[in-house]
C-alpha cells in the first residue's frame, strides 16, 4: 500500500486567564519559590475557571487551529482528543468538542496516554491520514488538571497547570510532514502516577472521597528516573529508524515536566538551547497539552526552514512515552 503524506496544516492553543504564581503557592502550602524554581524550573501556571471545562478549552484551541489551517470545521473527518481530565468518563470530550466547533462530519474519540497524549494522538492522526482512511484529522490535547490536584499536597500541587492545544493534520504533498513516530509503554509502572479512584476499579464513594483518592498521586523520584531513560531511548529510536543522526535534529520539543530533565536531555542530544522549546516557567506541566503547546509556539516563530526537522518527545503515566519526527519538505 502506498502511504500518503501526513502534513501539519496549523496549530492553536488556549490558556485560562488565571495565573497561579509560586508566590501564591507559598501561601497555600509549605513551599518556596526557590524550591519550585530550582527543582522544576516552574514560575507560574494557569488555572481554569470553575465553570471552564476541558472541552471548553479544547474547543477554543481547536477553532484557532482550524483558522490557522485554512480549513473549515465541516472538512474535518476525525477528532482525536488526548486528555487525562475529560469532562466526563463518557461521552468523550472529543464528541463535546465536535459539537462545540460544529464539525458535523467528523468521527470523534478520546485517547488516554497521560502526558504522552499529544504525541500518541499525532501518531494516530498520521496513521489515519497515511493509510488514506481519513483526509483531515484534528488532534486536541486539553487538560483541566487542577480539577484532580490536591492543593494541600505540596509534592504535586506546584507542578501542574491547565491549558489546551490543537493541531490539524491532513494529506498534502508539501509542508511540515510527520515522517516517523515511535510509541512505548510499560504497565508495570502504572501505580507510580495514578488517579486511584473514580473509575471502575474504585468508583466514587464516601470512603474514596475521604481518602482523597480522586486526586493525582505521583512517586516523583521514580517517575523522574524512568522519564530520563525512556525519553532518550524513544527519541534515539525515532531518529535512527529513519537513518538520521543526533546532529540532524533541528528543533527539540520535550514534554515540560521538569527543567532538569529537559536540559539534561537537550545536552545529551547536543541541541543548542535556542533550538529547544521551553515554556515550563510560564505554564508548568500541562500533561497531554504540553508538547502541542511547544509545537504551536515553535510554528508561531515561523523559523522552520526547508529540510529542517522537529523532534517531539514525551513521557507520562501508564507508563507511556513517545517521540515524533517532522520535516519541512517543499513549500
Ligand atoms: N516545596 C518544598 N519542598 C518540597 C516540595 C515543595 N513543593 N515538594 C516536595 N518537597 C520536599 C520533599 O518532601 C522532600 O523532603 P525530604 O527530603 O525532607 O523528604 C524533598 O523536597 C525532596 O523531594 P523529592 O520528591 O525527592 O524532590 P525531587 O528533587 O525528586 O523533585 C519532582 C520532585 C519535581 C516531582 C521530580 O521528582 C520530578 O520532576 N519528577 C518527574 C515528573 C515527571 O516527569 N512526570 C511525568 C509526567 S506527569 C503525567 O504524566 C501526568
PDB file of N, CA and C in Angstrom, residues 176 179 235 238-239 244-256 262 265-266 269-278 291 294-313 323-328:
ATOM      1  N   UNK A 176       5.018  20.659   6.423  1.00  0.00           N
ATOM      2  CA  UNK A 176       5.698  20.078   7.588  1.00  0.00           C
ATOM      3  C   UNK A 176       5.132  18.667   7.800  1.00  0.00           C
ATOM      4  N   UNK A 179       7.137  12.476   9.573  1.00  0.00           N
ATOM      5  CA  UNK A 179       7.809  11.412   8.811  1.00  0.00           C
ATOM      6  C   UNK A 179       7.951  10.117   9.595  1.00  0.00           C
ATOM      7  N   UNK A 235      13.473   8.716  21.688  1.00  0.00           N
ATOM      8  CA  UNK A 235      13.891   9.773  20.755  1.00  0.00           C
ATOM      9  C   UNK A 235      14.997   9.244  19.838  1.00  0.00           C
ATOM     10  N   UNK A 238      13.568   6.923  17.278  1.00  0.00           N
ATOM     11  CA  UNK A 238      12.792   7.649  16.272  1.00  0.00           C
ATOM     12  C   UNK A 238      13.708   8.213  15.176  1.00  0.00           C
ATOM     13  N   UNK A 239      14.861   8.742  15.566  1.00  0.00           N
ATOM     14  CA  UNK A 239      15.732   9.326  14.536  1.00  0.00           C
ATOM     15  C   UNK A 239      16.559   8.252  13.800  1.00  0.00           C
ATOM     16  N   UNK A 244      18.570   8.944  10.428  1.00  0.00           N
ATOM     17  CA  UNK A 244      19.105  10.263  10.799  1.00  0.00           C
ATOM     18  C   UNK A 244      20.038  10.122  11.992  1.00  0.00           C
ATOM     19  N   UNK A 245      20.775  11.207  12.266  1.00  0.00           N
ATOM     20  CA  UNK A 245      21.684  11.226  13.408  1.00  0.00           C
ATOM     21  C   UNK A 245      21.258  12.355  14.343  1.00  0.00           C
ATOM     22  N   UNK A 246      21.833  12.333  15.539  1.00  0.00           N
ATOM     23  CA  UNK A 246      21.523  13.372  16.526  1.00  0.00           C
ATOM     24  C   UNK A 246      21.690  14.767  15.930  1.00  0.00           C
ATOM     25  N   UNK A 247      22.754  14.954  15.156  1.00  0.00           N
ATOM     26  CA  UNK A 247      23.032  16.303  14.623  1.00  0.00           C
ATOM     27  C   UNK A 247      22.013  16.740  13.553  1.00  0.00           C
ATOM     28  N   UNK A 248      21.170  15.819  13.114  1.00  0.00           N
ATOM     29  CA  UNK A 248      20.131  16.182  12.139  1.00  0.00           C
ATOM     30  C   UNK A 248      18.885  16.785  12.805  1.00  0.00           C
ATOM     31  N   UNK A 249      18.855  16.742  14.147  1.00  0.00           N
ATOM     32  CA  UNK A 249      17.676  17.284  14.843  1.00  0.00           C
ATOM     33  C   UNK A 249      17.734  18.809  14.812  1.00  0.00           C
ATOM     34  N   UNK A 250      16.721  19.411  14.217  1.00  0.00           N
ATOM     35  CA  UNK A 250      16.684  20.877  14.090  1.00  0.00           C
ATOM     36  C   UNK A 250      16.145  21.530  15.351  1.00  0.00           C
ATOM     37  N   UNK A 251      14.943  21.139  15.738  1.00  0.00           N
ATOM     38  CA  UNK A 251      14.303  21.695  16.924  1.00  0.00           C
ATOM     39  C   UNK A 251      13.831  20.544  17.803  1.00  0.00           C
ATOM     40  N   UNK A 252      13.920  20.757  19.112  1.00  0.00           N
ATOM     41  CA  UNK A 252      13.526  19.730  20.068  1.00  0.00           C
ATOM     42  C   UNK A 252      12.364  20.253  20.908  1.00  0.00           C
ATOM     43  N   UNK A 253      11.288  19.464  20.967  1.00  0.00           N
ATOM     44  CA  UNK A 253      10.140  19.838  21.820  1.00  0.00           C
ATOM     45  C   UNK A 253       9.923  18.725  22.835  1.00  0.00           C
ATOM     46  N   UNK A 254      10.522  18.878  24.036  1.00  0.00           N
ATOM     47  CA  UNK A 254      10.330  17.861  25.070  1.00  0.00           C
ATOM     48  C   UNK A 254       9.094  18.149  25.926  1.00  0.00           C
ATOM     49  N   UNK A 255       8.554  17.104  26.511  1.00  0.00           N
ATOM     50  CA  UNK A 255       7.479  17.286  27.491  1.00  0.00           C
ATOM     51  C   UNK A 255       7.986  18.161  28.629  1.00  0.00           C
ATOM     52  N   UNK A 256       7.134  19.085  29.086  1.00  0.00           N
ATOM     53  CA  UNK A 256       7.550  20.079  30.076  1.00  0.00           C
ATOM     54  C   UNK A 256       7.153  19.622  31.485  1.00  0.00           C
ATOM     55  N   UNK A 262      14.644  18.331  30.960  1.00  0.00           N
ATOM     56  CA  UNK A 262      14.738  18.944  29.626  1.00  0.00           C
ATOM     57  C   UNK A 262      16.185  19.319  29.308  1.00  0.00           C
ATOM     58  N   UNK A 265      18.479  16.261  28.834  1.00  0.00           N
ATOM     59  CA  UNK A 265      18.143  15.614  27.573  1.00  0.00           C
ATOM     60  C   UNK A 265      18.732  16.396  26.390  1.00  0.00           C
ATOM     61  N   UNK A 266      18.516  17.713  26.392  1.00  0.00           N
ATOM     62  CA  UNK A 266      18.995  18.567  25.292  1.00  0.00           C
ATOM     63  C   UNK A 266      20.513  18.506  25.181  1.00  0.00           C
ATOM     64  N   UNK A 269      21.559  15.284  23.648  1.00  0.00           N
ATOM     65  CA  UNK A 269      21.215  15.279  22.219  1.00  0.00           C
ATOM     66  C   UNK A 269      21.904  16.412  21.459  1.00  0.00           C
ATOM     67  N   UNK A 270      22.721  17.168  22.169  1.00  0.00           N
ATOM     68  CA  UNK A 270      23.512  18.249  21.572  1.00  0.00           C
ATOM     69  C   UNK A 270      22.671  19.236  20.760  1.00  0.00           C
ATOM     70  N   UNK A 271      21.463  19.505  21.264  1.00  0.00           N
ATOM     71  CA  UNK A 271      20.644  20.518  20.581  1.00  0.00           C
ATOM     72  C   UNK A 271      20.883  21.837  21.307  1.00  0.00           C
ATOM     73  N   UNK A 272      21.342  22.881  20.590  1.00  0.00           N
ATOM     74  CA  UNK A 272      21.613  24.148  21.271  1.00  0.00           C
ATOM     75  C   UNK A 272      20.347  24.721  21.913  1.00  0.00           C
ATOM     76  N   UNK A 273      20.568  25.421  23.024  1.00  0.00           N
ATOM     77  CA  UNK A 273      19.474  25.945  23.843  1.00  0.00           C
ATOM     78  C   UNK A 273      18.401  26.671  23.033  1.00  0.00           C
ATOM     79  N   UNK A 274      18.862  27.477  22.050  1.00  0.00           N
ATOM     80  CA  UNK A 274      17.896  28.284  21.295  1.00  0.00           C
ATOM     81  C   UNK A 274      17.013  27.438  20.377  1.00  0.00           C
ATOM     82  N   UNK A 275      17.320  26.141  20.257  1.00  0.00           N
ATOM     83  CA  UNK A 275      16.500  25.262  19.419  1.00  0.00           C
ATOM     84  C   UNK A 275      15.688  24.266  20.252  1.00  0.00           C
ATOM     85  N   UNK A 276      15.695  24.482  21.568  1.00  0.00           N
ATOM     86  CA  UNK A 276      14.902  23.634  22.466  1.00  0.00           C
ATOM     87  C   UNK A 276      13.718  24.465  22.967  1.00  0.00           C
ATOM     88  N   UNK A 277      12.515  23.969  22.771  1.00  0.00           N
ATOM     89  CA  UNK A 277      11.339  24.721  23.195  1.00  0.00           C
ATOM     90  C   UNK A 277      11.104  24.492  24.690  1.00  0.00           C
ATOM     91  N   UNK A 278      11.131  25.584  25.433  1.00  0.00           N
ATOM     92  CA  UNK A 278      10.914  25.512  26.890  1.00  0.00           C
ATOM     93  C   UNK A 278       9.887  26.575  27.283  1.00  0.00           C
ATOM     94  N   UNK A 291       3.383  19.124  24.944  1.00  0.00           N
ATOM     95  CA  UNK A 291       4.199  19.092  23.716  1.00  0.00           C
ATOM     96  C   UNK A 291       3.515  19.883  22.596  1.00  0.00           C
ATOM     97  N   UNK A 294       4.161  23.556  22.945  1.00  0.00           N
ATOM     98  CA  UNK A 294       5.520  23.865  22.474  1.00  0.00           C
ATOM     99  C   UNK A 294       5.581  23.917  20.955  1.00  0.00           C
ATOM    100  N   UNK A 295       4.882  23.008  20.324  1.00  0.00           N
ATOM    101  CA  UNK A 295       4.856  22.957  18.856  1.00  0.00           C
ATOM    102  C   UNK A 295       4.162  24.202  18.294  1.00  0.00           C
ATOM    103  N   UNK A 296       3.070  24.592  18.896  1.00  0.00           N
ATOM    104  CA  UNK A 296       2.351  25.799  18.472  1.00  0.00           C
ATOM    105  C   UNK A 296       3.261  27.027  18.598  1.00  0.00           C
ATOM    106  N   UNK A 297       3.994  27.097  19.710  1.00  0.00           N
ATOM    107  CA  UNK A 297       4.921  28.227  19.907  1.00  0.00           C
ATOM    108  C   UNK A 297       6.004  28.229  18.832  1.00  0.00           C
ATOM    109  N   UNK A 298       6.531  27.059  18.534  1.00  0.00           N
ATOM    110  CA  UNK A 298       7.584  26.969  17.510  1.00  0.00           C
ATOM    111  C   UNK A 298       7.043  27.396  16.139  1.00  0.00           C
ATOM    112  N   UNK A 299       5.857  26.926  15.783  1.00  0.00           N
ATOM    113  CA  UNK A 299       5.296  27.300  14.470  1.00  0.00           C
ATOM    114  C   UNK A 299       5.045  28.804  14.390  1.00  0.00           C
ATOM    115  N   UNK A 300       4.633  29.398  15.512  1.00  0.00           N
ATOM    116  CA  UNK A 300       4.377  30.842  15.512  1.00  0.00           C
ATOM    117  C   UNK A 300       5.642  31.660  15.252  1.00  0.00           C
ATOM    118  N   UNK A 301       6.802  31.072  15.564  1.00  0.00           N
ATOM    119  CA  UNK A 301       8.074  31.772  15.302  1.00  0.00           C
ATOM    120  C   UNK A 301       8.422  31.777  13.814  1.00  0.00           C
ATOM    121  N   UNK A 302       7.766  30.898  13.058  1.00  0.00           N
ATOM    122  CA  UNK A 302       7.952  30.779  11.596  1.00  0.00           C
ATOM    123  C   UNK A 302       9.436  30.631  11.223  1.00  0.00           C
ATOM    124  N   UNK A 303      10.132  29.766  11.960  1.00  0.00           N
ATOM    125  CA  UNK A 303      11.575  29.642  11.757  1.00  0.00           C
ATOM    126  C   UNK A 303      11.987  28.368  11.027  1.00  0.00           C
ATOM    127  N   UNK A 304      11.080  27.402  10.928  1.00  0.00           N
ATOM    128  CA  UNK A 304      11.497  26.095  10.394  1.00  0.00           C
ATOM    129  C   UNK A 304      11.689  26.192   8.885  1.00  0.00           C
ATOM    130  N   UNK A 305      12.941  25.951   8.458  1.00  0.00           N
ATOM    131  CA  UNK A 305      13.272  26.105   7.040  1.00  0.00           C
ATOM    132  C   UNK A 305      13.127  24.770   6.314  1.00  0.00           C
ATOM    133  N   UNK A 306      13.111  24.847   5.006  1.00  0.00           N
ATOM    134  CA  UNK A 306      13.071  23.666   4.144  1.00  0.00           C
ATOM    135  C   UNK A 306      14.128  22.636   4.583  1.00  0.00           C
ATOM    136  N   UNK A 307      13.712  21.408   4.788  1.00  0.00           N
ATOM    137  CA  UNK A 307      14.633  20.332   5.153  1.00  0.00           C
ATOM    138  C   UNK A 307      14.873  20.199   6.651  1.00  0.00           C
ATOM    139  N   UNK A 308      14.513  21.239   7.419  1.00  0.00           N
ATOM    140  CA  UNK A 308      14.769  21.162   8.868  1.00  0.00           C
ATOM    141  C   UNK A 308      13.778  20.216   9.550  1.00  0.00           C
ATOM    142  N   UNK A 309      14.254  19.638  10.676  1.00  0.00           N
ATOM    143  CA  UNK A 309      13.428  18.656  11.385  1.00  0.00           C
ATOM    144  C   UNK A 309      13.003  19.172  12.758  1.00  0.00           C
ATOM    145  N   UNK A 310      11.924  18.589  13.238  1.00  0.00           N
ATOM    146  CA  UNK A 310      11.424  18.862  14.593  1.00  0.00           C
ATOM    147  C   UNK A 310      11.260  17.510  15.277  1.00  0.00           C
ATOM    148  N   UNK A 311      11.830  17.369  16.466  1.00  0.00           N
ATOM    149  CA  UNK A 311      11.703  16.127  17.215  1.00  0.00           C
ATOM    150  C   UNK A 311      10.906  16.391  18.491  1.00  0.00           C
ATOM    151  N   UNK A 312       9.791  15.667  18.632  1.00  0.00           N
ATOM    152  CA  UNK A 312       8.984  15.779  19.862  1.00  0.00           C
ATOM    153  C   UNK A 312       9.249  14.544  20.712  1.00  0.00           C
ATOM    154  N   UNK A 313       9.233  14.729  22.026  1.00  0.00           N
ATOM    155  CA  UNK A 313       9.399  13.553  22.892  1.00  0.00           C
ATOM    156  C   UNK A 313       8.616  13.769  24.195  1.00  0.00           C
ATOM    157  N   UNK A 323       7.759   9.497  20.719  1.00  0.00           N
ATOM    158  CA  UNK A 323       8.541  10.504  20.021  1.00  0.00           C
ATOM    159  C   UNK A 323       8.031  10.618  18.585  1.00  0.00           C
ATOM    160  N   UNK A 324       8.082  11.806  18.052  1.00  0.00           N
ATOM    161  CA  UNK A 324       7.568  12.065  16.712  1.00  0.00           C
ATOM    162  C   UNK A 324       8.575  12.938  15.973  1.00  0.00           C
ATOM    163  N   UNK A 325       8.826  12.601  14.714  1.00  0.00           N
ATOM    164  CA  UNK A 325       9.788  13.360  13.913  1.00  0.00           C
ATOM    165  C   UNK A 325       9.066  13.981  12.718  1.00  0.00           C
ATOM    166  N   UNK A 326       9.262  15.286  12.559  1.00  0.00           N
ATOM    167  CA  UNK A 326       8.649  16.008  11.442  1.00  0.00           C
ATOM    168  C   UNK A 326       9.750  16.672  10.623  1.00  0.00           C
ATOM    169  N   UNK A 327       9.463  16.890   9.352  1.00  0.00           N
ATOM    170  CA  UNK A 327      10.440  17.576   8.499  1.00  0.00           C
ATOM    171  C   UNK A 327       9.707  18.435   7.469  1.00  0.00           C
ATOM    172  N   UNK A 328      10.230  19.668   7.269  1.00  0.00           N
ATOM    173  CA  UNK A 328       9.593  20.521   6.248  1.00  0.00           C
ATOM    174  C   UNK A 328      10.100  20.101   4.871  1.00  0.00           C
TER     175      UNK A 328
END
